[in-house]
mmCIF file of C-alpha atoms in Angstrom:
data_model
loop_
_atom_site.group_PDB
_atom_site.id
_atom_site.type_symbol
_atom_site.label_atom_id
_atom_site.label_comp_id
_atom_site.label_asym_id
_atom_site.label_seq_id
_atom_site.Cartn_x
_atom_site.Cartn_y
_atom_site.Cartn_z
ATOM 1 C CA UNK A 316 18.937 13.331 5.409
ATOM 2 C CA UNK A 317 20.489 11.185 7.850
ATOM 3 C CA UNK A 318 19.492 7.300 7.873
ATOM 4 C CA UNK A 319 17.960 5.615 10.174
ATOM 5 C CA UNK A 320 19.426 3.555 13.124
ATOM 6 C CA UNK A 321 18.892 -0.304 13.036
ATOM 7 C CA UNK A 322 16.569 -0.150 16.141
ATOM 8 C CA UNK A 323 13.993 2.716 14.808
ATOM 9 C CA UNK A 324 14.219 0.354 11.057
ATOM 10 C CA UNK A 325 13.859 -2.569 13.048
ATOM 11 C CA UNK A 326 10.716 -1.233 15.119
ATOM 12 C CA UNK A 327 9.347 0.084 12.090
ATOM 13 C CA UNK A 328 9.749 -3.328 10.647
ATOM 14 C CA UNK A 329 8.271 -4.724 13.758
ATOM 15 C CA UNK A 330 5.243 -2.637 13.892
ATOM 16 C CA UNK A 331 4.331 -2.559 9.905
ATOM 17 C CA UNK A 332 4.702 -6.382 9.632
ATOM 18 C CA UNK A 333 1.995 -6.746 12.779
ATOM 19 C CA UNK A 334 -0.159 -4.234 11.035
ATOM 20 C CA UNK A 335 -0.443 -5.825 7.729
ATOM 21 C CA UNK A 336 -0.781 -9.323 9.415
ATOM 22 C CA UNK A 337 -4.110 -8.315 11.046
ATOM 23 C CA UNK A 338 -5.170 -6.164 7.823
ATOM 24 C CA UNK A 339 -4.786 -7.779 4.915
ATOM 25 C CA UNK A 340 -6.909 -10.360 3.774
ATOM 26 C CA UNK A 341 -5.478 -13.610 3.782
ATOM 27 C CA UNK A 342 -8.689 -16.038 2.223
ATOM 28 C CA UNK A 343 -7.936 -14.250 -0.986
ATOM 29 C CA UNK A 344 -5.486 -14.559 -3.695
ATOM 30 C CA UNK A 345 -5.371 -11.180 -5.185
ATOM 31 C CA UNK A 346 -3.725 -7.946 -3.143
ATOM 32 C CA UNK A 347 -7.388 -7.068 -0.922
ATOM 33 C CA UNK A 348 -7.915 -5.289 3.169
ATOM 34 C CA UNK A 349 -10.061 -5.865 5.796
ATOM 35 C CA UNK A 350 -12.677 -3.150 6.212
ATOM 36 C CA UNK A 351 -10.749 -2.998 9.583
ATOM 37 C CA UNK A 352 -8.526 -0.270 7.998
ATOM 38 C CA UNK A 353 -10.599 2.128 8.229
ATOM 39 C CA UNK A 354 -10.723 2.412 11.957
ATOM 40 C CA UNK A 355 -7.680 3.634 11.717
ATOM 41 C CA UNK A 356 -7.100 7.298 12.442
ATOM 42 C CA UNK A 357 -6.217 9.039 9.342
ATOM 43 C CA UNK A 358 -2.534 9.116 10.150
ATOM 44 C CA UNK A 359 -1.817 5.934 10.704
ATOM 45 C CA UNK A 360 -3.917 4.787 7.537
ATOM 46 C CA UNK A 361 -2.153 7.297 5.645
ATOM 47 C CA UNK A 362 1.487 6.094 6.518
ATOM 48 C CA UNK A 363 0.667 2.658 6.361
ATOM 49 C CA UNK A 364 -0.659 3.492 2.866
ATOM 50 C CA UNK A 365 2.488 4.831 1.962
ATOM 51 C CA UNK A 366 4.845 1.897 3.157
ATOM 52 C CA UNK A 367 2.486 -0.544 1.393
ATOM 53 C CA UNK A 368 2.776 1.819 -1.621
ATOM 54 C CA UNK A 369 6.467 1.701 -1.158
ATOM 55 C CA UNK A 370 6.510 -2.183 -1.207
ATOM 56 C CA UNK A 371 4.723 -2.821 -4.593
ATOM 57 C CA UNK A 372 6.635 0.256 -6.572
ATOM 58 C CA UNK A 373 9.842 -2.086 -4.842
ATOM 59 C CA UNK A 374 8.158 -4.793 -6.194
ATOM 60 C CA UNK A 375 7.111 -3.438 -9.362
ATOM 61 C CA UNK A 376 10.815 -2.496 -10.533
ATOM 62 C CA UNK A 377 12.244 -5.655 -9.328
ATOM 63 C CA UNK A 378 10.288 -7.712 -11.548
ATOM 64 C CA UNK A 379 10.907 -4.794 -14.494
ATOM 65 C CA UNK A 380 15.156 -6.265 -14.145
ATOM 66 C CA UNK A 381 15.673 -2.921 -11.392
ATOM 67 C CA UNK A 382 17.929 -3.350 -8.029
ATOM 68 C CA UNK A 383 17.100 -0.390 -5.731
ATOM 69 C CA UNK A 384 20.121 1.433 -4.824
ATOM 70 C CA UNK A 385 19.179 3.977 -2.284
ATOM 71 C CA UNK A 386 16.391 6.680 -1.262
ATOM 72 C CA UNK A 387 17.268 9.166 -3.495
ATOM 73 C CA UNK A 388 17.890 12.593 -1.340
ATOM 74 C CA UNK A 389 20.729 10.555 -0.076
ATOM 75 C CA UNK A 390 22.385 10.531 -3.553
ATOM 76 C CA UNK A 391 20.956 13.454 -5.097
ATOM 77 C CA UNK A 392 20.786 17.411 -3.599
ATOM 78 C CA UNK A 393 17.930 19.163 -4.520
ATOM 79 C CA UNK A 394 16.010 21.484 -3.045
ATOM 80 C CA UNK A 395 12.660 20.944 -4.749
ATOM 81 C CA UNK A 396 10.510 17.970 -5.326
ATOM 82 C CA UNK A 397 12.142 14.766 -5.464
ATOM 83 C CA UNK A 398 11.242 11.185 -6.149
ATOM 84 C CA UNK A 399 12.060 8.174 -3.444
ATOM 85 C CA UNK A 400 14.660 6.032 -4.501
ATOM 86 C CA UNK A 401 16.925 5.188 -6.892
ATOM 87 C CA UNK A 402 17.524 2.229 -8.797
ATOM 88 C CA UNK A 403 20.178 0.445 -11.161
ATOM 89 C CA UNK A 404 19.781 -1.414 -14.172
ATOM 90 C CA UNK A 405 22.065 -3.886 -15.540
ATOM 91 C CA UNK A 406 24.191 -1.652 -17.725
ATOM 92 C CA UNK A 407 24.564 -0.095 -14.848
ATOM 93 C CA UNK A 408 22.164 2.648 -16.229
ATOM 94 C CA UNK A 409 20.040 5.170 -13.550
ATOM 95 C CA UNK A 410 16.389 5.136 -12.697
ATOM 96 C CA UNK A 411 14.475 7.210 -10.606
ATOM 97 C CA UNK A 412 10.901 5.927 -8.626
ATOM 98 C CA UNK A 413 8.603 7.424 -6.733
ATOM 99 C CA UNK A 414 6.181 5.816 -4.841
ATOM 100 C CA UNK A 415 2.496 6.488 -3.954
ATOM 101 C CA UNK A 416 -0.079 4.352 -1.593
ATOM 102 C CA UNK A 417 -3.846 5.187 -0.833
ATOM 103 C CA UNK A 418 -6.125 2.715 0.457
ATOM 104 C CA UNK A 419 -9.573 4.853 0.913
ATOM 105 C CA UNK A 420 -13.150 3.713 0.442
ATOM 106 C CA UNK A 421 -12.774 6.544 -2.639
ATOM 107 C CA UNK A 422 -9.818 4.711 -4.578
ATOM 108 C CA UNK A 423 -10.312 4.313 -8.314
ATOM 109 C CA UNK A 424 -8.406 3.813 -11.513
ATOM 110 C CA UNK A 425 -8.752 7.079 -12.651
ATOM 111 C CA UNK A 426 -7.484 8.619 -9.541
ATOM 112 C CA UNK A 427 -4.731 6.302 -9.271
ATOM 113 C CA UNK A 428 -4.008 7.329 -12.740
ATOM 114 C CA UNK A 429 -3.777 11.140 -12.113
ATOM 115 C CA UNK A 430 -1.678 10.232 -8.757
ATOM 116 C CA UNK A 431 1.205 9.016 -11.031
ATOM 117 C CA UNK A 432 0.817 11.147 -13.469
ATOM 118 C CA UNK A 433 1.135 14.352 -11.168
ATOM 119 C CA UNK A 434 3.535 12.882 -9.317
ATOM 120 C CA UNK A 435 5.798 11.927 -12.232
ATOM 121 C CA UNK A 436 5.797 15.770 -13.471
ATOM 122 C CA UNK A 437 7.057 17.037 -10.296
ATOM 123 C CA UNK A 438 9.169 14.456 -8.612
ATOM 124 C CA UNK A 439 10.802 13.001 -11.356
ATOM 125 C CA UNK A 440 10.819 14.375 -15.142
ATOM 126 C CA UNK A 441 13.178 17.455 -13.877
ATOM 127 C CA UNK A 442 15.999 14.978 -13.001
ATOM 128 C CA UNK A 443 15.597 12.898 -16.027
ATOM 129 C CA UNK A 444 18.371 12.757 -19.008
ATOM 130 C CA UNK A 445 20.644 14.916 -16.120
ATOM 131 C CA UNK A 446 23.213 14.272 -14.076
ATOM 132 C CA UNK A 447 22.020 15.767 -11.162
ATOM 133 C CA UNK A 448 24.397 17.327 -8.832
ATOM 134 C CA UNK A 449 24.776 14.956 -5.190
ATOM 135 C CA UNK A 450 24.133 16.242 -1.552
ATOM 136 C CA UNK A 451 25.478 19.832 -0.147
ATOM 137 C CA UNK A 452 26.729 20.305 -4.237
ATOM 138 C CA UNK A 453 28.946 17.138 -4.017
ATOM 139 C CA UNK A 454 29.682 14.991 -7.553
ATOM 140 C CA UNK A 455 27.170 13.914 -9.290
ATOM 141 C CA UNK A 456 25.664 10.261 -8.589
ATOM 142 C CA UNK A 457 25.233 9.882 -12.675
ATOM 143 C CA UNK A 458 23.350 9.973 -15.813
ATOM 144 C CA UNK A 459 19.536 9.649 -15.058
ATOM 145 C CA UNK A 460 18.230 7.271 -18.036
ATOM 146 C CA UNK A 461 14.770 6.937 -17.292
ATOM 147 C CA UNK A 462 12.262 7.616 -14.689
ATOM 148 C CA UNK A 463 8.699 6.036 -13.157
ATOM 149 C CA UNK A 464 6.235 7.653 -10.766
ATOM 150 C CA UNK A 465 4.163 4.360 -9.386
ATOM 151 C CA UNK A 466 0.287 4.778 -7.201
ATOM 152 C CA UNK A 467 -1.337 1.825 -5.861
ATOM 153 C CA UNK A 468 -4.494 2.581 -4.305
ATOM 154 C CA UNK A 469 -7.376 0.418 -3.005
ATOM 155 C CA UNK A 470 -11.031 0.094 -1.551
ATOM 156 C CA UNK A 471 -10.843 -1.966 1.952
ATOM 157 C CA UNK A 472 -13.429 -5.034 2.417
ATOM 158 C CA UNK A 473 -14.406 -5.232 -1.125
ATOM 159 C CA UNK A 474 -12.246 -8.606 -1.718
ATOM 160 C CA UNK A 475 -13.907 -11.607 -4.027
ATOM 161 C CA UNK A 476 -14.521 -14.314 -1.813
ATOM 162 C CA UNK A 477 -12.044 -17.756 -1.098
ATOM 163 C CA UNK A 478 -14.598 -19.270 -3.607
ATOM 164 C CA UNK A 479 -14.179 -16.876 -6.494
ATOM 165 C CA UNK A 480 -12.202 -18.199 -9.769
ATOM 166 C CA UNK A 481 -8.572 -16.884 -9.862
ATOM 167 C CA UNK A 482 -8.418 -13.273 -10.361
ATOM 168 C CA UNK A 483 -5.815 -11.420 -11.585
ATOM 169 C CA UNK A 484 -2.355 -10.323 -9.352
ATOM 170 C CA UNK A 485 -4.416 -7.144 -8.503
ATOM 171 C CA UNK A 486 -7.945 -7.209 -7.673
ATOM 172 C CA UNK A 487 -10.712 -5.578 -8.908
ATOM 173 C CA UNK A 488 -11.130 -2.548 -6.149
ATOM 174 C CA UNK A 489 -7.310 -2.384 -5.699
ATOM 175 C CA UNK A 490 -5.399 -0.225 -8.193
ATOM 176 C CA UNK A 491 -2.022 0.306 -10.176
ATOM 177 C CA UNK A 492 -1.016 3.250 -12.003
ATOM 178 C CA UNK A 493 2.195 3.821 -13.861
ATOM 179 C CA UNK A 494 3.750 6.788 -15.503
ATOM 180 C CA UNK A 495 7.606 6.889 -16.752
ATOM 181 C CA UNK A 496 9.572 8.688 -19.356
ATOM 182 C CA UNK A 497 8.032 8.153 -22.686
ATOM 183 C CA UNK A 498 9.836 4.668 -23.974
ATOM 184 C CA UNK A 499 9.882 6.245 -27.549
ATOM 185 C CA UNK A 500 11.432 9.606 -27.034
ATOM 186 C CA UNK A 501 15.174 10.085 -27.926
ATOM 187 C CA UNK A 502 17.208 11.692 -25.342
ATOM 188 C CA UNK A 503 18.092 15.363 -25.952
ATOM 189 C CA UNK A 504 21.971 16.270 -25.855
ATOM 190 C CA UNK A 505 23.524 17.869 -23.215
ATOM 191 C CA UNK A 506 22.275 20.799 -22.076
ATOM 192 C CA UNK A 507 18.783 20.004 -22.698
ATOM 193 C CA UNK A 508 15.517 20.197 -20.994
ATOM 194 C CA UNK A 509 14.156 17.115 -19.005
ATOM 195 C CA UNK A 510 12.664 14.088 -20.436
ATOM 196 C CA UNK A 511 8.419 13.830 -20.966
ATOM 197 C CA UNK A 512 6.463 11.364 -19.128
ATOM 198 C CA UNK A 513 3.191 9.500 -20.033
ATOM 199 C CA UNK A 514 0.794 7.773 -17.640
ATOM 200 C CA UNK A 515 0.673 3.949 -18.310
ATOM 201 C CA UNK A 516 -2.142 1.041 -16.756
ATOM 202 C CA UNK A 517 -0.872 -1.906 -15.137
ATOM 203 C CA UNK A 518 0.221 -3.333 -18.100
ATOM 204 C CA UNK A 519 3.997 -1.990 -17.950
ATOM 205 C CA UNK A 520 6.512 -2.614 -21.041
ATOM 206 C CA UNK A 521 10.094 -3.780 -20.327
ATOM 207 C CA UNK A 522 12.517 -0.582 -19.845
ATOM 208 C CA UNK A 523 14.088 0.727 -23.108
ATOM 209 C CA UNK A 524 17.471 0.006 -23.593
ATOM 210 C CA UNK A 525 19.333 2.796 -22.048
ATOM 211 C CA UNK A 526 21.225 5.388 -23.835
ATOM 212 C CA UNK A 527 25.111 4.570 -22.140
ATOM 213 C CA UNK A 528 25.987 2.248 -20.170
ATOM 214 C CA UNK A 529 28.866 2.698 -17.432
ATOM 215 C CA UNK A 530 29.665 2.214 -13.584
ATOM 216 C CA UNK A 531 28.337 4.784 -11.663
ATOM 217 C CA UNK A 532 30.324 7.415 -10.502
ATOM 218 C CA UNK A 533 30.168 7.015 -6.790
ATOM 219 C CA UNK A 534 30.446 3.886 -4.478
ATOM 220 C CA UNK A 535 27.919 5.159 -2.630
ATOM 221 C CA UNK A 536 25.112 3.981 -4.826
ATOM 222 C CA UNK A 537 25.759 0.050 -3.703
ATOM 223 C CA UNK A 538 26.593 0.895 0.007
ATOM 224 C CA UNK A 539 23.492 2.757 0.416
ATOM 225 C CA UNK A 540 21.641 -0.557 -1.119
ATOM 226 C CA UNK A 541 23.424 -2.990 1.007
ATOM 227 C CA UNK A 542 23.405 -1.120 4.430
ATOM 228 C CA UNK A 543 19.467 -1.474 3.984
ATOM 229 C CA UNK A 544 20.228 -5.257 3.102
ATOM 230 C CA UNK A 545 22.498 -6.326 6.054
ATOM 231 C CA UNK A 546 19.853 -3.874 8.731
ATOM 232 C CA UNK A 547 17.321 -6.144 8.016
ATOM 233 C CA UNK A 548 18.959 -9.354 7.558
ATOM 234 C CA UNK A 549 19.987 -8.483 11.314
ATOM 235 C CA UNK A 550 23.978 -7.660 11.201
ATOM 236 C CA UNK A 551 24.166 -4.472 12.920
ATOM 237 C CA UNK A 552 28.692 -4.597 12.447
ATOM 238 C CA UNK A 553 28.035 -4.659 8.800
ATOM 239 C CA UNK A 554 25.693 -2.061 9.053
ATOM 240 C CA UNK A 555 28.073 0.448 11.313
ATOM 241 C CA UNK A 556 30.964 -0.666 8.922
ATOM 242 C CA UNK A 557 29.162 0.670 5.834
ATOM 243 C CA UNK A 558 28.452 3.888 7.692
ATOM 244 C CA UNK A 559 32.282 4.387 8.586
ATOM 245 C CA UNK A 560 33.223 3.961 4.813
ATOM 246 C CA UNK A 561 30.636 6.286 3.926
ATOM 247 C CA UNK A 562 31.435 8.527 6.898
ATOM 248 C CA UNK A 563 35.512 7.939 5.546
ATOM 249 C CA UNK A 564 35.993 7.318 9.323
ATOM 250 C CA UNK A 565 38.878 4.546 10.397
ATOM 251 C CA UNK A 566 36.365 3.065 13.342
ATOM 252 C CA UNK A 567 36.167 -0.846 12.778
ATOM 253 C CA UNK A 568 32.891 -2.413 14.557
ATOM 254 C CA UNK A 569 33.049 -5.508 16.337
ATOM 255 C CA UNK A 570 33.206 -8.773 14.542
ATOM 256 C CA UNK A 571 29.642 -10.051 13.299
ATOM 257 C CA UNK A 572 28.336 -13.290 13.132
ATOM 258 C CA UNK A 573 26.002 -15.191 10.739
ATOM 259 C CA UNK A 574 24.080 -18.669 11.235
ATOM 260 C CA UNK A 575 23.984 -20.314 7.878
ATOM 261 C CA UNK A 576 21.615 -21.961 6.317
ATOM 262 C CA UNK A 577 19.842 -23.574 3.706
ATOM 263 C CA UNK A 578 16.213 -22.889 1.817
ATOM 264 C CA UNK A 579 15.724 -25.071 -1.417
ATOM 265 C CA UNK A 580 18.756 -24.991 -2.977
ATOM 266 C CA UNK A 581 20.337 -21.942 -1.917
ATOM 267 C CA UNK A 582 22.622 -20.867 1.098
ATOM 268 C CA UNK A 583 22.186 -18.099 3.070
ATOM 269 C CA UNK A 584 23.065 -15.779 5.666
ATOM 270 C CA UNK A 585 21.156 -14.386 8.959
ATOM 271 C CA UNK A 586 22.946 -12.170 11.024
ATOM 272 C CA UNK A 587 23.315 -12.587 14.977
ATOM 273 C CA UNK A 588 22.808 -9.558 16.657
ATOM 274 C CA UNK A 589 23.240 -9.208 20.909
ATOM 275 C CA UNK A 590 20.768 -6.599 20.943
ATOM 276 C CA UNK A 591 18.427 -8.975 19.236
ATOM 277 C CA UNK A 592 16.693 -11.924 20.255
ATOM 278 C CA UNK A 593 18.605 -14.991 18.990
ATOM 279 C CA UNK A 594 18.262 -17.430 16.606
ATOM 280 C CA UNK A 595 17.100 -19.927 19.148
ATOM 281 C CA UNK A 596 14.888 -17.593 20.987
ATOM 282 C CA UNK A 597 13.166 -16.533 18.001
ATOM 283 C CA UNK A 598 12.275 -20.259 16.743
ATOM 284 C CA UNK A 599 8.939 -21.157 18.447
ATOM 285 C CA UNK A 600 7.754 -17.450 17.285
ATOM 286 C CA UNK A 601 8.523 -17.215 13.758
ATOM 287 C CA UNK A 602 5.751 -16.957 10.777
ATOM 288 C CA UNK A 603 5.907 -15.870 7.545
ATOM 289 C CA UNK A 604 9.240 -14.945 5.824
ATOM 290 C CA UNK A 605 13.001 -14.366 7.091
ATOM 291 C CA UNK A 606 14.957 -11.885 5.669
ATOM 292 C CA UNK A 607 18.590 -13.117 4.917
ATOM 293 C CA UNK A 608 21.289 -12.481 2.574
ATOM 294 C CA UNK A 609 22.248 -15.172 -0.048
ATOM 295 C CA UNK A 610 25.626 -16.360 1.063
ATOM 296 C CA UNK A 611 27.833 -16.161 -2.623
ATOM 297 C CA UNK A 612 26.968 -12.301 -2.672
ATOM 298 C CA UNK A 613 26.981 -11.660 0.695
ATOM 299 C CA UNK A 614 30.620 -12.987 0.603
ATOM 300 C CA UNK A 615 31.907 -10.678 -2.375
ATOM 301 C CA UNK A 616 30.593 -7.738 -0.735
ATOM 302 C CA UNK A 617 31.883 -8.311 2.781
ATOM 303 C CA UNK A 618 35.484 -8.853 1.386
ATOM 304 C CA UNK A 619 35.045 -5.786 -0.490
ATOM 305 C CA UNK A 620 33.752 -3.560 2.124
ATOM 306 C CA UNK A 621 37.065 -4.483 4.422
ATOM 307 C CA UNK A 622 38.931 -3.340 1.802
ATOM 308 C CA UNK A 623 37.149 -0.334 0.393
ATOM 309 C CA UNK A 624 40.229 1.700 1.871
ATOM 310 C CA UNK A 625 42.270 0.738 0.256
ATOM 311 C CA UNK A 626 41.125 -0.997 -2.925
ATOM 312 C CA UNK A 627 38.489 1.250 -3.866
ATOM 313 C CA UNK A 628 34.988 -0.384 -4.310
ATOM 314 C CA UNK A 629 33.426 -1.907 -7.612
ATOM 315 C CA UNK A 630 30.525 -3.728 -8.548
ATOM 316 C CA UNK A 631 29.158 -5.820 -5.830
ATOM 317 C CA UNK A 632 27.135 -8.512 -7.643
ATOM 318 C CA UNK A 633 26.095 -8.279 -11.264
ATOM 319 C CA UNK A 634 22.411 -7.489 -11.591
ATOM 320 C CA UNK A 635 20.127 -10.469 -12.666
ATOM 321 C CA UNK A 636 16.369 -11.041 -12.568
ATOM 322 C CA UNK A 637 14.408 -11.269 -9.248
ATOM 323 C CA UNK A 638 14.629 -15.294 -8.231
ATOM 324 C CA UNK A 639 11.798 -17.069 -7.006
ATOM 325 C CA UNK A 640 12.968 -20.336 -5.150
ATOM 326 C CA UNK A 641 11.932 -23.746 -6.899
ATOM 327 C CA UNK A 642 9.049 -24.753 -8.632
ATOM 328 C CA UNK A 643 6.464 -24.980 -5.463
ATOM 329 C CA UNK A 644 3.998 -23.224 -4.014
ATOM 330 C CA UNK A 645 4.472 -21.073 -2.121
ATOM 331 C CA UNK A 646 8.492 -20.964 -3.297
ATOM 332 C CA UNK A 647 10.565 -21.260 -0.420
ATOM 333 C CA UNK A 648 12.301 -17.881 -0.792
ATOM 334 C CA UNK A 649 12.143 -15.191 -3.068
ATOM 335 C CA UNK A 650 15.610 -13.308 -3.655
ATOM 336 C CA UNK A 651 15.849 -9.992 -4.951
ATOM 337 C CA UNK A 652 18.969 -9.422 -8.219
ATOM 338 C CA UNK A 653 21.476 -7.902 -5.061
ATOM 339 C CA UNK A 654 21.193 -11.076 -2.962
ATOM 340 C CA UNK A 655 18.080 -9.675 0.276
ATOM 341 C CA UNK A 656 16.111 -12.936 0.230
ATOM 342 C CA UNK A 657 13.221 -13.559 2.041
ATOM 343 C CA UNK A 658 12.978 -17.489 3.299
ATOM 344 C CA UNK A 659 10.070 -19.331 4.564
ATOM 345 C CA UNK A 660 10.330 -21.391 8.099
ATOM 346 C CA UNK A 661 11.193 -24.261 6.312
ATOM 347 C CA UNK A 662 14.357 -23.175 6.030
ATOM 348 C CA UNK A 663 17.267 -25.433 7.710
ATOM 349 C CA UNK A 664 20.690 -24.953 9.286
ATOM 350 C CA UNK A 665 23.664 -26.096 8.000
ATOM 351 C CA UNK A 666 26.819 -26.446 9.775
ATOM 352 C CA UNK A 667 28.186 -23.699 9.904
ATOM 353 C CA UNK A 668 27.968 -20.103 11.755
ATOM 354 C CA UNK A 669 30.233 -18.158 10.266
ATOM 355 C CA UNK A 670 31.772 -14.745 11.521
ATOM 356 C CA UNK A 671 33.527 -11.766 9.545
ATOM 357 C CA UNK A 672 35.937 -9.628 10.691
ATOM 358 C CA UNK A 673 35.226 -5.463 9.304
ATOM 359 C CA UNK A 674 39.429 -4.741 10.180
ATOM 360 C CA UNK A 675 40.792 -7.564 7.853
ATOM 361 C CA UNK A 676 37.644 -9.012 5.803
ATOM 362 C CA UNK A 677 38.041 -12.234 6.736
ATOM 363 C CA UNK A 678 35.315 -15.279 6.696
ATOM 364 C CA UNK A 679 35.688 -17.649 9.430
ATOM 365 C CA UNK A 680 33.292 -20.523 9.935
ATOM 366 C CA UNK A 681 32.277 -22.882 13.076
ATOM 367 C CA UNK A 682 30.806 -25.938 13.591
ATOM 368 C CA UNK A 683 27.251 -26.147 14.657
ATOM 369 C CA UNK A 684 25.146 -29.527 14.974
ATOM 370 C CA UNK A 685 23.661 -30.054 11.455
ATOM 371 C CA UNK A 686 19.931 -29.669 9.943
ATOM 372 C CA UNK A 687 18.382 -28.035 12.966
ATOM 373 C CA UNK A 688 15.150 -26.642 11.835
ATOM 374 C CA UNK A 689 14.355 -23.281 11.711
ATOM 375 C CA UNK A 690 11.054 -23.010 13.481
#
């Protein structure tokens, strides 16, 4: 499957983001849609259902200690059922997710229930406790450990009111079902069949310790993760870079820049794109969140990338648990265990812009007039 070009991520970006504005419903603290989903053709409710879907199983195995790594038919070959994506614990140990969205005036627990369920036994328990071969028969990826087949589904316009006490995070006409490998089964030994699954509620338990731990076999796990990172934190070099090494082509992009700057008390990095609007342009229009890149691993991965050559290519950050900025509300920025952040608009410039250079790795950094607001 080949991946998709910064502009058709970035319109798709564009177009979700406007969507969801408009339909969910903001005077509520619990996840809740406008009854103005449903005049949506099927279609387009469908694949919106699906990319929302997407977003909480992301979600989900964030806050579970899980960095996603990649969409899965880009590490594994297979020509049957597969899951979405792939993610990493931090042993280092293998997970596979798929995700499932529905948001239908029919949606209930139950059939969010046998969503997971069914999709568990076909798109993930044959690739779990194997080390499933990669694309076109290529090396194997690694050991699967474990496996989870997520469904969120929901009723539109039946949200409790701005009045209501505090619900819980999901409401009571939205839905989350959960099925993963059975935390109590022993792995078999080589050679055996696939692992079992069994259909959880929202209530998820912590991931079992897995059986090995190790580096994974193939770079290509982390560049698949951080080519997704750098596309939407806007640095289209970093981006074309990433595709060479995986491509093992010896075409160096064109140096990229960054703006730095600060959101409570982290650094971080936005990339400066041509193609895009600028920094400056994009001030008096900005709402909501920011996606960036937190400068300390941004800066371990970029040397490493410029060097992947020759020096091979190890673990980019260690994995830690998903950060959510300072004590307020809301946080300034929430930052996912690989270093994707998401900032609010009260973020600030420093400095500093800072460029890097794909043909030597180097980090060079400018001047700019301090603390201009990001607005």
């Amino acid at each position: 499957m080949a991946r998709a070009s910064p502009g058709v991520v970035a319109a798709l970006i564009a177009s979700s983001r406007a969507l969801l504005e408009i339909l969910v419903d903001d005077t509520t603290t619990v996840v809740a849609f406008l009854e103005d989903i449903t005049d949506l053709s099927d279609s387009e409710r469908t694949a919106l259902s699906g990319r929302v879907g997407a977003g909480i199983t992301d979600q989900t195995m964030e806050m579970l200690g899980f960095v996603w790594r990649d969409v899965a038919e880009q590490l594994i070959g297979s020509s049957v059922a597969l899951a979405d994506y792939v993610y990493e614990s931090a042993t280092g140990a293998l997970v596979l997710a798929e995700a499932k969205g529905s948001i239908t005036s029919a949606a209930t627990q139950g059939g969010a229930d046998s969503t997971a369920h069914n999709a568990y036994l076909r798109q993930v328990q044959p690739y779990v406790y194997l080390s499933p071969p990669g694309p076109k028969g290529g090396p194997s990826v690694g050991f699967i450990e474990h496996g989870y087949a997520l469904a969120f589904a929901a009723r539109p316009g039946h949200a409790p009111g701005p009045t209501a006490p505090p619900p819980p995070a999901i409401a009571a006409d939205a839905f989350l079902a959960v099925a993963e490998t059975d935390p109590t089964a022993i792995a078999p030994t080589a050679g055996a069949g696939p692992g079992t699954g069994t259909a959880l509620s929202v209530q998820i338990p912590p991931p079992p310790p897995p059986a090995r731990t190790h580096e994974p076999q193939s770079f290509d796990l982390r560049l698949g993760n951080y080519r997704a990172v750098f596309l939407l934190a806007n640095a289209p070099s970093v981006v074309a870079k990433i595709d060479a090494v995986l491509l093992k082509s010896d075409i160096s992009p064109g140096i990229q820049s960054f703006v730095q700057v600060v959101c409570g008390d982290r650094s971080f990095l936005i990339g400066i794109d041509p193609t895009f609007p600028s920094i400056d342009a994009l001030r008096p229009h900005l709402s909501g969140w920011v996606f960036a890149v937190a400068l300390g691993p941004a800066e371990k991965f970029l040397h490493q990338l410029a060097n992947a050559f020759n020096q091979g290519f190890s673990r980019a950050v260690p994995v830690q648990q998903l950060v959510r900025g300072g004590g307020e509300k809301p946080p300034p920025f929430i930052m996912s265990p690989d270093g994707f952040a998401m900032l609010r608009r009260d973020a600030t410039f420093e400095t500093h812009e800072v460029t890097w250079n794909p043909g030597n790795g180097q980090i060079t950094r400018f001047d700019l007039p301090p603390n201009t607001p990001l607005r």
